[in-house]
PDB file of C-alpha atoms in Angstrom:
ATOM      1  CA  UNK O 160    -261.706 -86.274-175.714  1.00 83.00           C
ATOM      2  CA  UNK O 161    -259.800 -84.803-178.728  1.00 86.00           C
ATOM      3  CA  UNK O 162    -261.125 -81.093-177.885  1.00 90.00           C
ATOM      4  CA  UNK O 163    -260.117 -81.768-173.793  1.00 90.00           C
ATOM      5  CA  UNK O 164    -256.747 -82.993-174.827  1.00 93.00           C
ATOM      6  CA  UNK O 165    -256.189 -79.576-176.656  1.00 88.00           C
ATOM      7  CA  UNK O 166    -257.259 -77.610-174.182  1.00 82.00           C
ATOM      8  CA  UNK O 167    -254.752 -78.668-172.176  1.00 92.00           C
ATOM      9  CA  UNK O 168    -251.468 -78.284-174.635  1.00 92.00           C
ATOM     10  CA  UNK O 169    -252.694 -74.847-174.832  1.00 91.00           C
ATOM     11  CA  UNK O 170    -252.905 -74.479-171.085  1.00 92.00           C
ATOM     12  CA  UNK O 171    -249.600 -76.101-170.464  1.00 90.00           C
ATOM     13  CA  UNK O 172    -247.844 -73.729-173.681  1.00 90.00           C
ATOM     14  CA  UNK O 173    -249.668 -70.359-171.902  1.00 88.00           C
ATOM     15  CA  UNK O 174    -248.133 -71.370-168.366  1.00 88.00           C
ATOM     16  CA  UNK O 175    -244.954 -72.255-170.064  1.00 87.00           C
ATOM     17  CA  UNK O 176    -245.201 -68.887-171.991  1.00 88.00           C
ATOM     18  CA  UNK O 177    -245.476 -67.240-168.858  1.00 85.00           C
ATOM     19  CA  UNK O 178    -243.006 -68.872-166.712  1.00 83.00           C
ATOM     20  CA  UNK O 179    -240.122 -67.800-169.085  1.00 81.00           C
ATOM     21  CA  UNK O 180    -241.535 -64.342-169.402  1.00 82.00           C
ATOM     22  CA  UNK O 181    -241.439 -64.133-165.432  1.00 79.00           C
ATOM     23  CA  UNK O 182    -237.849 -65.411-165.805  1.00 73.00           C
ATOM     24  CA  UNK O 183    -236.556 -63.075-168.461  1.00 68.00           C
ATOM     25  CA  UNK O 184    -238.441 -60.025-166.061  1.00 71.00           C
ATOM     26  CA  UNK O 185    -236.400 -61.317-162.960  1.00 67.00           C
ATOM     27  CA  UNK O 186    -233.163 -61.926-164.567  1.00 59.00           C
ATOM     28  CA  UNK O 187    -233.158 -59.778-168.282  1.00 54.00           C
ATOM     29  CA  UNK O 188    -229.024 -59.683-167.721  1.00 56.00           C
ATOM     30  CA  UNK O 189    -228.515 -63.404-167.850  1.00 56.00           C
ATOM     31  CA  UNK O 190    -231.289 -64.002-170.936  1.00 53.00           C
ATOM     32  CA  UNK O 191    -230.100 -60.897-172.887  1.00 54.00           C
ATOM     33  CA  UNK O 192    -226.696 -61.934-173.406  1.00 56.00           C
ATOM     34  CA  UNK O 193    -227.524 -65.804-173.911  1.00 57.00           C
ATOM     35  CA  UNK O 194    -229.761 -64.887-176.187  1.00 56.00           C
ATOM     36  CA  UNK O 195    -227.668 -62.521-178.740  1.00 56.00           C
ATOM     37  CA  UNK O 196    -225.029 -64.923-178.714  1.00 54.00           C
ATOM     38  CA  UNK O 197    -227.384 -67.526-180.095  1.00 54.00           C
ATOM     39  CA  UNK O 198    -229.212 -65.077-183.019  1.00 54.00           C
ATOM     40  CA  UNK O 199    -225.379 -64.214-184.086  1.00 52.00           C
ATOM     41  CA  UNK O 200    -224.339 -67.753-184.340  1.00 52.00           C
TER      42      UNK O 200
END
């Protein structure tokens, strides 16, 4: 049960993983700027 239950946190982190890097490819503008803001604060 232990090894099923990690299996899928590590499913749900890859499609997680991927879902924001399909957002940051549709809208890199919005992300970018968000982003920088954040690292220089």
């Amino acid at each position: 049960m232990i090894v099923l239950s990690f299996c899928v946190v590590l499913a749900g982190a890859s499609l997680f993983h991927a879902a924001m890097s399909r957002r940051a490819r549709l809208q890199p503008v919005r992300i970018a700027p968000r982003s920088g803001a954040y690292r220089e604060r």
